[in-house]
Coordinates of C-alpha atoms in Angstrom, one line a residue:
M1 CA 28.9 -70.4 -40.6
M2 CA 30.0 -67.3 -42.5
T3 CA 32.8 -65.2 -41.0
A4 CA 33.3 -61.5 -41.3
R5 CA 36.0 -62.0 -43.9
S6 CA 33.8 -64.2 -46.0
T7 CA 31.0 -61.6 -45.6
I8 CA 33.2 -58.9 -47.0
R9 CA 34.2 -61.2 -49.8
S10 CA 30.6 -62.0 -50.7
L11 CA 29.7 -58.4 -50.8
G12 CA 32.6 -57.7 -53.1
N13 CA 35.2 -55.0 -53.0
E14 CA 34.7 -53.6 -56.4
P15 CA 33.9 -49.9 -56.8
P16 CA 30.2 -49.0 -57.3
I17 CA 28.8 -48.8 -60.8
L18 CA 28.5 -45.2 -62.0
A19 CA 26.3 -43.9 -64.7
D20 CA 25.9 -40.6 -66.7
G21 CA 29.5 -39.7 -66.0
R22 CA 29.2 -39.3 -62.3
R23 CA 32.1 -39.9 -60.0
A24 CA 32.2 -41.8 -56.7
P25 CA 31.4 -39.7 -53.6
D26 CA 34.3 -38.7 -51.4
R27 CA 33.7 -39.5 -47.7
R28 CA 35.6 -36.4 -46.6
E29 CA 33.5 -34.2 -48.8
I30 CA 30.3 -35.7 -47.3
S31 CA 31.5 -35.1 -43.7
L32 CA 32.4 -31.4 -44.5
R33 CA 29.0 -30.9 -46.1
W34 CA 27.2 -32.4 -43.1
L35 CA 29.2 -30.3 -40.6
S36 CA 28.6 -27.1 -42.6
G37 CA 24.8 -27.8 -42.7
T38 CA 24.6 -28.5 -39.0
F39 CA 26.6 -25.3 -38.2
L40 CA 24.4 -23.2 -40.4
T41 CA 21.2 -24.8 -38.9
G42 CA 22.4 -24.0 -35.4
I43 CA 23.2 -20.3 -36.2
T44 CA 19.8 -19.9 -38.0
S45 CA 17.9 -21.4 -35.1
S46 CA 19.7 -19.2 -32.5
I47 CA 18.9 -16.1 -34.5
L48 CA 15.2 -17.0 -34.9
M49 CA 14.9 -17.8 -31.2
G50 CA 16.6 -14.5 -30.3
V51 CA 14.3 -12.5 -32.6
A52 CA 11.2 -14.2 -31.1
L53 CA 12.4 -13.6 -27.5
F54 CA 13.2 -10.0 -28.2
A55 CA 9.7 -9.5 -29.8
A56 CA 8.1 -11.2 -26.8
L57 CA 9.9 -9.2 -24.1
D58 CA 10.5 -5.8 -25.7
G59 CA 8.0 -3.1 -26.5
R60 CA 6.5 -2.9 -23.0
Q61 CA 8.6 0.0 -21.8
Q62 CA 5.7 2.4 -21.3
L63 CA 2.7 0.8 -19.8
A64 CA 2.0 -2.3 -17.7
I65 CA -0.3 -5.0 -19.2
P66 CA -3.9 -4.1 -18.5
A67 CA -4.5 -7.0 -16.1
E68 CA -1.7 -5.9 -13.8
A69 CA -2.2 -2.2 -14.1
S70 CA -6.0 -2.2 -13.6
A71 CA -5.5 -4.1 -10.3
S72 CA -3.1 -1.3 -9.2
I73 CA -5.6 1.5 -9.4
P74 CA -8.2 1.9 -6.6
N75 CA -11.8 1.7 -7.4
D76 CA -13.8 4.9 -7.5
D77 CA -17.2 4.1 -6.0
S78 CA -18.3 7.7 -5.5
D79 CA -20.8 7.6 -8.4
T80 CA -24.2 6.0 -7.8
A81 CA -25.7 3.6 -10.2
S82 CA -28.9 4.5 -12.0
R83 CA -31.0 3.0 -14.8
G84 CA -29.0 2.7 -18.0
K85 CA -25.7 3.4 -16.3
R86 CA -22.7 1.0 -16.2
L87 CA -22.5 -0.5 -12.7
L88 CA -18.8 -1.0 -12.9
G89 CA -16.6 2.0 -12.2
G90 CA -14.3 3.4 -14.9
N91 CA -10.9 2.7 -13.6
I92 CA -8.0 4.4 -15.4
V93 CA -5.2 2.0 -16.3
A94 CA -1.5 3.0 -16.2
M95 CA -2.3 6.5 -15.0
P96 CA -0.8 8.0 -11.8
T97 CA -3.0 8.5 -8.8
D98 CA -3.9 12.0 -7.7
R99 CA -2.6 14.3 -5.0
K100 CA -5.1 16.6 -3.2
I101 CA -4.2 19.5 -0.9
M102 CA -7.0 20.4 1.5
E103 CA -7.6 22.8 4.4
V104 CA -8.6 20.9 7.5
S105 CA -9.6 22.2 10.9
T106 CA -7.4 20.7 13.7
V107 CA -7.2 21.0 17.5
V108 CA -3.9 21.7 19.1
N109 CA -3.4 21.8 22.9
E110 CA -1.6 25.0 24.0
G111 CA -1.4 25.2 27.8
N112 CA -4.9 24.8 29.2
K113 CA -6.5 25.8 25.9
E114 CA -7.5 24.0 22.8
V115 CA -6.9 26.0 19.7
V116 CA -8.8 25.2 16.6
R117 CA -7.2 26.4 13.4
R118 CA -7.1 25.4 9.7
K119 CA -4.0 23.7 8.4
P120 CA -3.1 22.3 4.9
F121 CA -2.9 18.6 4.5
A122 CA -1.9 16.4 1.6
H123 CA -3.9 13.3 0.6
V124 CA -1.8 11.2 -1.9
K125 CA -2.3 7.9 -3.6
M126 CA 1.1 6.7 -4.8
N127 CA 1.5 3.8 -7.2
L128 CA 5.0 2.6 -6.3
A129 CA 5.4 0.9 -9.7
A130 CA 5.4 4.3 -11.5
N131 CA 8.6 5.9 -12.8
H132 CA 8.9 8.3 -9.9
V133 CA 11.9 10.6 -9.7
A134 CA 13.0 11.5 -6.2
Q135 CA 13.5 15.3 -5.7
E136 CA 16.6 14.6 -3.5
D137 CA 19.0 11.8 -2.6
Y138 CA 17.9 9.3 0.0
P139 CA 19.9 6.9 2.2
A140 CA 21.0 3.5 1.0
F141 CA 19.3 0.4 2.4
D142 CA 20.7 -0.3 5.9
P143 CA 18.7 -2.7 8.2
L144 CA 20.3 -1.2 11.3
T145 CA 19.1 2.3 10.4
I146 CA 15.6 1.0 9.6
F147 CA 15.1 -1.0 12.8
S148 CA 17.0 1.1 15.3
S149 CA 15.6 4.3 16.8
S150 CA 17.0 7.3 18.5
E151 CA 17.5 7.0 22.2
A152 CA 15.4 10.2 22.8
L153 CA 11.8 9.7 23.6
P154 CA 9.2 10.9 21.0
P155 CA 7.9 14.5 21.4
P156 CA 5.2 14.8 24.0
A157 CA 2.7 16.6 21.8
A158 CA 1.4 16.2 18.3
R159 CA 2.4 19.3 16.3
A160 CA -0.2 18.8 13.6
G161 CA -3.0 18.3 16.2
T162 CA -6.1 16.1 15.8
I163 CA -8.8 16.4 13.2
Y164 CA -11.6 18.7 14.4
G165 CA -15.2 17.6 13.8
S166 CA -16.4 20.8 12.2
N167 CA -14.9 23.4 9.8
V168 CA -13.9 26.8 11.2
E169 CA -13.3 29.9 9.2
S170 CA -10.7 31.4 11.6
E171 CA -8.7 30.4 14.6
V172 CA -10.9 29.5 17.6
S173 CA -9.7 29.0 21.2
L174 CA -11.6 26.6 23.4
Q175 CA -11.2 26.3 27.2
T176 CA -12.9 23.6 29.2
I177 CA -14.0 24.3 32.8
P178 CA -16.0 22.2 35.2
F179 CA -19.7 22.9 35.1
P180 CA -20.9 24.6 38.3
S181 CA -23.2 22.0 39.6
S182 CA -23.7 23.7 43.0
G183 CA -23.3 27.1 44.5
S184 CA -24.1 28.9 41.3
T185 CA -24.3 32.7 41.6
Y186 CA -26.6 33.0 38.7
A187 CA -30.4 33.0 39.2
Y188 CA -32.4 30.2 37.4
A189 CA -34.7 31.4 34.7
P190 CA -38.5 30.9 35.3
A191 CA -40.2 27.9 33.7
M192 CA -41.5 28.5 30.1
T193 CA -45.2 29.0 29.6
L194 CA -47.2 27.0 27.1
E195 CA -47.2 29.9 24.7
E196 CA -43.4 30.2 24.8
V197 CA -43.0 26.5 24.3
E198 CA -45.4 26.7 21.3
E199 CA -43.4 29.6 19.8
N200 CA -40.1 27.7 20.2
V201 CA -41.6 24.7 18.4
R202 CA -42.8 26.8 15.6
S203 CA -39.4 28.4 15.2
N204 CA -37.2 25.4 15.7
G205 CA -39.4 22.4 14.9
S206 CA -37.9 21.8 11.5
V207 CA -34.4 21.2 12.9
L208 CA -35.5 18.7 15.6
T209 CA -34.1 15.8 13.6
D210 CA -31.6 13.0 14.1
G211 CA -30.4 12.0 10.6
D212 CA -33.4 11.0 8.6
S213 CA -35.6 10.5 11.7
Q214 CA -37.9 13.1 13.1
L215 CA -37.7 13.5 16.9
S216 CA -40.9 13.3 18.8
A217 CA -41.2 16.1 21.4
L218 CA -44.0 17.8 23.3
Y219 CA -46.4 15.0 22.8
Y220 CA -48.9 16.7 25.1
V221 CA -49.4 19.5 22.6
D222 CA -52.0 19.1 19.9
P223 CA -50.1 18.4 16.6
Q224 CA -52.8 20.0 14.5
R225 CA -51.8 23.3 16.0
F226 CA -48.5 23.0 14.1
S227 CA -50.0 21.9 10.8
S228 CA -48.2 23.2 7.7
K229 CA -51.6 23.6 6.0
D230 CA -52.0 26.9 7.8
D231 CA -51.3 29.6 5.3
N232 CA -50.0 31.9 8.0
S233 CA -47.6 29.3 9.5
D234 CA -44.0 29.0 8.4
L235 CA -43.5 25.8 10.2
D236 CA -43.2 22.5 8.4
I237 CA -42.7 19.6 10.8
T238 CA -41.9 17.2 7.9
A239 CA -38.9 19.2 6.8
G240 CA -36.5 16.8 8.5
L241 CA -38.1 13.6 7.1
S242 CA -36.9 11.9 4.0
A243 CA -38.2 9.2 1.8
R244 CA -36.6 6.7 -0.6
I245 CA -38.5 6.1 -3.8
V246 CA -37.8 2.9 -5.7
E247 CA -38.7 2.8 -9.3
E248 CA -41.0 0.2 -10.6
N249 CA -39.2 -3.1 -11.7
I250 CA -36.1 -2.1 -9.8
S251 CA -34.5 -4.4 -7.2
V252 CA -32.3 -3.0 -4.5
S253 CA -29.7 -5.5 -3.1
A254 CA -26.8 -5.3 -0.8
P255 CA -23.5 -4.5 -2.4
E256 CA -21.4 -7.5 -3.4
P257 CA -18.0 -7.7 -1.6
I258 CA -15.1 -7.0 -3.9
T259 CA -12.6 -9.9 -4.2
S260 CA -9.8 -10.8 -6.6
H261 CA -12.3 -12.5 -8.8
T262 CA -14.8 -9.6 -9.0
R263 CA -15.4 -8.4 -12.5
E264 CA -14.1 -4.9 -13.0
Y265 CA -14.1 -2.5 -15.9
A266 CA -11.1 -0.4 -16.7
D267 CA -9.9 2.0 -19.5
D268 CA -6.4 1.7 -20.9
I269 CA -5.3 5.2 -22.1
I270 CA -2.5 4.9 -24.8
P271 CA -1.1 8.3 -26.0
I272 CA 0.4 8.2 -29.5
R273 CA 3.7 10.0 -29.8
K274 CA 4.7 8.8 -33.3
A275 CA 3.2 7.7 -36.5
E276 CA 2.1 4.0 -36.2
T277 CA -0.8 1.7 -36.7
V278 CA -3.3 0.7 -34.0
A279 CA -1.9 -2.8 -33.9
Q280 CA 1.6 -1.4 -33.3
A281 CA 0.5 0.9 -30.5
M282 CA -1.4 -1.9 -28.7
M283 CA 1.5 -4.4 -29.1
E284 CA 3.9 -1.9 -27.7
V285 CA 2.0 -1.8 -24.4
G286 CA 1.7 -5.5 -24.0
Y287 CA -1.4 -6.6 -25.9
P288 CA -1.1 -9.9 -27.9
E289 CA -0.5 -9.5 -31.6
G290 CA -3.7 -11.4 -32.6
K291 CA -5.9 -9.3 -30.4
A292 CA -4.2 -6.1 -31.5
R293 CA -4.6 -6.8 -35.2
E294 CA -8.2 -7.8 -34.6
I295 CA -9.0 -4.5 -32.9
S296 CA -7.1 -2.6 -35.6
G297 CA -9.2 -4.3 -38.3
Y298 CA -12.5 -3.3 -36.7
L299 CA -11.4 0.3 -36.3
Q300 CA -10.1 0.4 -39.8
S301 CA -13.5 -0.8 -41.1
Q302 CA -15.0 2.3 -39.5
T303 CA -12.4 5.0 -40.4
G304 CA -11.0 3.5 -43.6
E305 CA -7.4 3.6 -42.2
A306 CA -5.5 2.1 -39.4
D307 CA -2.8 4.7 -39.1
L308 CA -2.4 6.9 -36.0
G309 CA -0.4 10.1 -35.7
P310 CA 1.3 12.1 -33.0
G311 CA -1.2 13.6 -30.6
D312 CA -3.9 10.9 -31.1
V313 CA -5.1 8.9 -28.1
L314 CA -6.2 5.3 -28.2
R315 CA -8.6 4.2 -25.5
I316 CA -9.1 0.5 -24.9
G317 CA -11.9 -0.7 -22.5
V318 CA -11.2 -4.0 -20.8
I319 CA -13.1 -6.2 -18.3
Q320 CA -10.9 -8.1 -15.8
E321 CA -12.0 -11.1 -13.8
G322 CA -9.1 -12.7 -11.9
D323 CA -6.4 -13.5 -14.5
M324 CA -8.9 -13.2 -17.4
V325 CA -8.9 -9.9 -19.4
L326 CA -11.4 -9.2 -22.2
V327 CA -11.3 -6.3 -24.6
V328 CA -14.8 -4.9 -25.0
R329 CA -14.4 -1.4 -26.5
A330 CA -11.8 0.7 -28.4
S331 CA -11.9 4.4 -29.2
I332 CA -9.7 6.8 -31.1
Y333 CA -9.4 10.5 -30.2
R334 CA -7.8 13.1 -32.5
R335 CA -6.8 16.5 -31.2
G336 CA -8.8 15.8 -28.1
K337 CA -12.1 15.0 -29.9
H338 CA -13.7 11.7 -30.3
E339 CA -13.2 10.1 -33.7
V340 CA -14.6 6.6 -33.7
T341 CA -15.6 3.8 -31.2
V342 CA -16.2 0.1 -31.7
A343 CA -17.7 -2.1 -29.0
I344 CA -18.6 -5.7 -28.5
D345 CA -22.2 -6.7 -28.8
D346 CA -24.2 -9.5 -27.2
H347 CA -23.0 -12.0 -29.8
G348 CA -19.3 -11.3 -29.2
R349 CA -18.9 -9.2 -32.4
F350 CA -17.4 -5.7 -32.6
V351 CA -19.8 -3.2 -34.0
A352 CA -19.9 0.6 -34.3
G353 CA -20.5 2.1 -30.9
E354 CA -21.5 5.4 -29.3
E355 CA -19.0 7.8 -27.8
P356 CA -18.2 6.7 -24.2
P357 CA -18.2 9.2 -21.4
M358 CA -15.2 11.5 -21.5
L359 CA -12.3 10.9 -19.1
D360 CA -9.9 13.5 -17.8
A361 CA -7.2 11.0 -18.5
V362 CA -7.8 11.4 -22.2
A363 CA -7.3 15.1 -22.1
S364 CA -4.2 14.8 -19.9
A365 CA -2.7 11.9 -21.7
F366 CA 0.3 13.9 -23.0
S367 CA 0.9 15.7 -19.7
E368 CA 4.6 15.7 -18.8
E369 CA 3.8 15.5 -15.0
P370 CA 2.2 12.0 -14.8
P371 CA 4.7 9.2 -14.5
Q372 CA 4.1 6.0 -16.4
I373 CA 4.3 2.4 -15.1
V374 CA 7.2 0.4 -16.2
T375 CA 7.3 -3.4 -16.8
S376 CA 7.8 -5.7 -13.9
R377 CA 11.3 -6.8 -15.0
E378 CA 12.4 -3.2 -14.6
L379 CA 10.8 -2.4 -11.3
P380 CA 13.0 -1.5 -8.3
R381 CA 13.1 -2.9 -4.8
V382 CA 10.3 -2.0 -2.4
Y383 CA 12.6 0.2 -0.4
D384 CA 13.6 2.3 -3.4
G385 CA 10.0 2.4 -4.6
I386 CA 8.8 3.8 -1.3
Y387 CA 11.5 6.5 -1.1
R388 CA 11.2 7.6 -4.8
A389 CA 7.4 7.8 -4.6
A390 CA 7.2 9.5 -1.2
L391 CA 9.8 12.2 -2.0
S392 CA 8.3 12.9 -5.4
Y393 CA 4.8 13.4 -3.7
G394 CA 6.1 16.0 -1.2
M395 CA 7.0 13.9 1.8
S396 CA 10.2 14.9 3.7
K397 CA 13.1 12.6 4.3
E398 CA 12.2 12.3 8.0
M399 CA 8.6 11.3 7.2
T400 CA 9.7 8.8 4.6
S401 CA 12.1 7.2 7.0
L402 CA 9.3 6.9 9.5
L403 CA 7.1 5.4 6.9
V404 CA 9.7 2.8 6.0
K405 CA 10.2 1.9 9.6
L406 CA 6.4 1.4 10.1
L407 CA 6.2 -0.8 7.1
A408 CA 9.4 -2.8 7.7
S409 CA 7.7 -5.5 9.8
N410 CA 4.9 -6.1 7.2
A411 CA 6.8 -5.8 3.9
D412 CA 10.0 -7.3 2.5
L413 CA 11.9 -4.1 1.6
Q414 CA 14.4 -6.1 -0.4
A415 CA 11.8 -7.7 -2.6
Q416 CA 11.0 -6.4 -6.1
L417 CA 8.0 -4.2 -6.5
K418 CA 4.8 -5.5 -8.1
P419 CA 2.7 -3.4 -10.5
S420 CA -0.2 -3.5 -7.9
D421 CA 1.9 -2.2 -5.0
N422 CA 0.6 1.2 -3.8
I423 CA 0.5 3.5 -0.7
E424 CA -2.2 5.9 0.3
A425 CA -1.1 8.5 2.8
F426 CA -2.5 11.6 4.6
F427 CA 0.0 14.1 6.2
S428 CA 0.4 17.7 7.2
V429 CA 2.2 20.1 4.8
T430 CA 3.6 23.6 5.0
D431 CA 1.4 25.3 2.3
E432 CA -0.8 24.7 -0.7
K433 CA 2.2 23.4 -2.7
G434 CA 2.0 20.2 -0.7
Q435 CA 5.5 20.0 0.6
A436 CA 6.2 18.5 4.0
D437 CA 9.0 19.6 6.3
K438 CA 10.6 18.3 9.5
N439 CA 7.6 19.5 11.6
S440 CA 5.0 17.7 9.4
E441 CA 3.3 14.6 10.7
L442 CA 2.0 11.4 9.1
L443 CA -1.7 10.9 10.2
Y444 CA -2.8 7.9 8.1
V445 CA -1.3 5.2 5.8
S446 CA -2.9 2.4 3.8
A447 CA -0.2 0.2 2.1
H448 CA -0.9 -2.6 -0.3
F449 CA 1.9 -5.1 -1.1
G450 CA 1.0 -8.2 -3.0
D451 CA -2.0 -9.7 -1.1
T452 CA -1.3 -7.9 2.2
T453 CA -3.0 -4.6 3.1
T454 CA -1.7 -2.6 6.1
R455 CA -3.7 0.3 7.4
F456 CA -2.8 2.5 10.5
Y457 CA -3.6 5.8 12.1
R458 CA -1.5 8.2 14.2
F459 CA -2.9 8.7 17.7
Q460 CA -1.8 10.5 20.8
N461 CA -2.8 8.7 24.0
P462 CA -4.4 11.3 26.4
D463 CA -3.4 9.2 29.4
D464 CA 0.4 9.5 29.0
G465 CA 0.8 11.8 26.0
S466 CA 2.6 9.1 24.0
I467 CA 2.2 9.0 20.2
D468 CA 2.0 5.8 18.3
Y469 CA 0.3 4.2 15.2
F470 CA -2.6 1.9 15.5
D471 CA -4.7 -0.2 13.2
E472 CA -8.4 0.4 12.8
N473 CA -9.1 -1.7 15.9
G474 CA -6.8 0.3 18.1
K475 CA -3.9 -2.2 18.2
S476 CA -0.4 -0.9 17.9
I477 CA 1.3 -1.9 14.6
R478 CA 4.7 -2.1 16.2
Q479 CA 5.8 -5.6 17.1
F480 CA 6.0 -6.4 20.8
L481 CA 9.5 -7.9 20.3
L482 CA 11.9 -8.1 17.4
R483 CA 13.5 -11.5 16.7
N484 CA 16.8 -10.1 15.5
P485 CA 18.8 -7.8 17.8
V486 CA 21.7 -7.4 15.3
P487 CA 20.1 -6.3 12.0
N488 CA 23.5 -6.3 10.3
G489 CA 24.5 -9.8 11.6
R490 CA 23.8 -13.3 10.6
M491 CA 22.6 -16.2 12.7
T492 CA 25.2 -18.9 13.1
S493 CA 23.7 -21.1 15.8
G494 CA 20.1 -21.7 16.8
F495 CA 18.3 -22.9 19.9
G496 CA 18.7 -26.5 20.9
M497 CA 21.2 -29.3 21.6
R498 CA 24.7 -28.8 20.2
G499 CA 28.3 -29.6 20.8
H500 CA 29.8 -26.9 23.1
P501 CA 32.8 -25.3 21.2
I502 CA 34.8 -24.9 24.5
L503 CA 33.7 -27.7 26.8
G504 CA 33.6 -30.2 23.9
R505 CA 30.4 -32.0 25.0
A506 CA 26.8 -31.8 24.0
L507 CA 24.9 -29.1 25.9
M508 CA 21.7 -27.3 25.5
H509 CA 22.1 -24.0 23.6
T510 CA 19.6 -21.7 25.2
G511 CA 19.6 -18.9 22.7
T512 CA 20.6 -17.8 19.2
D513 CA 24.0 -16.6 18.1
W514 CA 24.3 -13.6 15.8
A515 CA 27.8 -13.2 14.2
A516 CA 29.0 -9.7 13.4
P517 CA 32.3 -7.7 13.5
R518 CA 33.4 -6.4 16.9
G519 CA 31.7 -3.1 17.7
T520 CA 28.5 -3.8 15.6
P521 CA 25.6 -2.1 17.4
I522 CA 23.0 -4.2 19.3
I523 CA 19.4 -3.0 19.5
A524 CA 16.8 -3.7 22.1
T525 CA 14.1 -6.1 20.8
G526 CA 11.4 -4.3 22.7
N527 CA 10.4 -1.6 25.2
G528 CA 11.2 -2.4 28.8
T529 CA 13.3 -1.7 31.9
V530 CA 17.0 -2.7 32.4
E531 CA 17.2 -5.4 35.0
K532 CA 20.9 -6.0 34.8
A533 CA 23.8 -4.3 32.9
G534 CA 27.3 -5.4 33.8
W535 CA 29.7 -8.3 34.0
D536 CA 28.5 -11.9 34.4
S537 CA 30.8 -14.3 36.1
G538 CA 29.0 -17.4 34.7
G539 CA 30.6 -17.1 31.3
Y540 CA 28.2 -14.6 29.6
G541 CA 30.7 -11.7 29.8
N542 CA 29.2 -8.2 29.5
Q543 CA 25.5 -8.9 29.9
T544 CA 22.3 -6.8 29.6
I545 CA 18.9 -8.1 30.7
I546 CA 15.8 -6.1 29.8
R547 CA 12.4 -6.8 31.5
H548 CA 9.4 -6.4 29.2
A549 CA 5.7 -6.6 29.9
N550 CA 3.8 -9.8 30.6
G551 CA 6.7 -11.8 32.0
Y552 CA 9.0 -11.5 29.0
E553 CA 12.8 -10.9 29.4
S554 CA 15.6 -10.6 26.8
S555 CA 19.3 -11.2 27.5
Y556 CA 22.2 -9.9 25.5
N557 CA 25.6 -11.5 26.1
H558 CA 29.3 -11.4 25.2
Q559 CA 29.2 -7.7 24.4
S560 CA 32.4 -5.8 23.9
A561 CA 30.8 -2.8 25.7
I562 CA 27.5 -1.6 27.1
A563 CA 26.0 1.5 25.6
S564 CA 26.1 4.8 27.6
G565 CA 23.0 5.3 29.7
V566 CA 22.1 1.6 29.8
R567 CA 22.1 0.9 33.6
E568 CA 19.8 -0.9 36.0
G569 CA 16.4 0.7 36.2
A570 CA 16.8 2.7 32.9
K571 CA 13.8 2.8 30.5
I572 CA 14.6 1.3 27.1
T573 CA 12.7 1.7 23.8
Q574 CA 12.5 -0.8 21.0
G575 CA 15.3 -0.3 18.5
Q576 CA 17.5 1.6 20.9
V577 CA 21.2 0.8 20.8
I578 CA 22.1 -0.9 24.1
G579 CA 25.5 -2.3 23.4
Y580 CA 28.1 -3.6 20.9
V581 CA 29.0 -7.0 19.6
G582 CA 32.1 -8.6 21.2
S583 CA 33.6 -11.8 22.5
T584 CA 33.8 -11.4 26.3
G585 CA 33.2 -14.4 28.7
Q586 CA 33.2 -18.0 27.3
S587 CA 33.3 -17.1 23.6
T588 CA 35.3 -18.3 20.7
G589 CA 34.6 -15.4 18.3
S590 CA 32.9 -12.1 17.9
H591 CA 29.1 -12.6 18.2
L592 CA 26.0 -11.9 20.3
H593 CA 24.3 -14.7 22.3
Y594 CA 20.7 -13.6 22.5
E595 CA 18.2 -15.3 24.9
L596 CA 14.5 -14.8 25.4
I597 CA 13.0 -15.8 28.7
V598 CA 9.2 -16.2 29.3
N599 CA 8.1 -16.6 32.9
G600 CA 11.5 -17.8 33.9
T601 CA 11.9 -20.3 31.1
K602 CA 14.3 -19.9 28.2
V603 CA 12.5 -20.4 24.8
D604 CA 13.5 -20.3 21.2
P605 CA 13.4 -16.6 20.1
M606 CA 12.9 -17.6 16.4
K607 CA 9.9 -19.9 16.9
V608 CA 8.0 -18.7 20.0
R609 CA 4.7 -17.1 19.3
L610 CA 5.0 -13.5 20.2
P611 CA 2.1 -11.3 21.3
G612 CA 1.2 -8.3 19.2
G613 CA 1.7 -4.7 20.1
S614 CA -0.2 -2.9 22.9
S615 CA -3.9 -2.1 22.4
L616 CA -5.9 0.9 23.4
K617 CA -8.6 0.4 26.0
D618 CA -11.6 2.2 27.6
K619 CA -11.5 6.0 27.1
A620 CA -8.4 6.0 25.0
L621 CA -10.0 3.5 22.6
A622 CA -13.2 5.5 22.4
R623 CA -11.3 8.7 21.6
F624 CA -9.2 6.9 19.0
E625 CA -12.3 5.6 17.3
E626 CA -13.7 9.2 17.1
E627 CA -10.5 10.4 15.5
R628 CA -10.3 7.4 13.1
K629 CA -13.9 8.0 12.0
R630 CA -13.2 11.7 11.3
I631 CA -10.2 10.8 9.1
D632 CA -12.2 8.1 7.3
A633 CA -15.0 10.6 6.6
L634 CA -12.6 13.2 5.5
L635 CA -10.8 10.9 3.0
D636 CA -14.0 9.0 2.1
I637 CA -12.5 5.7 3.4
Q638 CA -15.0 2.8 3.4
P639 CA -14.7 0.5 6.4
S640 CA -13.1 -2.8 5.4
D641 CA -14.5 -6.1 6.9
E642 CA -11.4 -8.0 5.9
L643 CA -7.8 -6.9 6.1
A644 CA -5.0 -9.3 5.6
S645 CA -3.3 -10.1 8.9
R646 CA 0.2 -8.7 9.4

């Protein structure tokens, strides 16, 4: 058996044989060389990764990527399709939506009269991801301010009025009086003779229509007597009829519903503000380098150069289907005139193409007014995006605050905006400049956040004169009950069994505890009537119980004080401050013990399924539907079969 010592002896301890005058390597020198190489390799790798990361993330300061931006712009379906025309609409990517000021006839109740007058209204489509600059300062995010409401009831009348069904040139006063069904002082006119009936038909027959259908009337009169073949007759009983002619070899099918996977065409308008190549301009707005250089090569083959100068416009046509984006066309405009276009053919190759239809966005690409979409990593919170966009589009602070409150239950105001988030609104303004004031009113809102769309209309209930906002089915968008009565507090104990902090044994905790500093306002979670407001000898301290509709009650306990005006029998509105956080009764610290009671049974306020807001019925619902249809027709809103549930 060979030991370690014998092994060393067998290997020998003589120095290595050197040749050509070389010296033996120094072990310290080898370690220093390895350490230096490792250090230099690490620095070089870090620099290369930093350069790659900067190149991947930078350069998208101006426009969103086409897939995100094209989803943020609403479709324009106003154009009808014809033979040889592209069926997909031409959406404009990364361009701001428009603002229209229109004169609309409205009806306002003044005493026992209804006055019809024309008023200016603004119809805006706000892309919240755009770089909006607010015209004035707006309040910082405060959940108490958002969810609370003033103790005063809303005004009894709508200042802006309701949309009138017809246009009027001047102010018109209408007064409704009962029809005198009996005891009339006026003599009845004698019955018309056959000759008079015939004359009436000859004069008014052409307007006896209902849409595209001709009304049948006076069937006992010979129709040949009203024939339009008579040279001396000015009557044409077919004037109200219409026909639809379908060309040969043309099929007419029902429109396909638009989904997230529907193929859509969009134009990406890229204004050139400095001397650069086509590839550089495309990569700066988010296109992959390979695709940008490919398009640049095709354009260069047609123009002989790939350089762009200040004032040029690069127009990229893309087709989007879900997450897939395909570039199908590219055009260059110089000094507002078309220079060259390349488009993809049936074999997937880019060839010279004809000039595409002109877009207003090309001519206005260098306008200083339109904001540009920033990248998602720079987008603000939803709360800030709503305020900045609304104030820049002419809304007042009061109207924007109302808009935020109406959307608070459906949108996370603290979340970061997405490039596709947008709001469409219709509101009254003071003049043709489109600026709202404190007397302006919000009539319609359609908000899109992520995959959720919320649409609601303002309506004044003729039964009680109350004003609220309802979805397209006549259901109030306000929640029946809020789950958190202390917006600035935090929940410290939930519903269920727990060890009692004072009695020291396991007991059922019949509510939720919300911790907050002493004096923090408490808001009512729903509309109702005060059932009790005072001291409770059973350990709840200062207690307020509110009775809501349909057997629901809410209880607020351990308050330091009850708000002024909150007494038994008082009417309470949702969000109204009813008291202040304290530690009265059996309590170990400043908090609110909140309970929800349904038909006499205490339930978990955080998990119980709450009913929605109130719904319009009967005559009120019929009148609401009339007003909704008038607004939809005015704004060219297509009825939606599917809206994401709130």
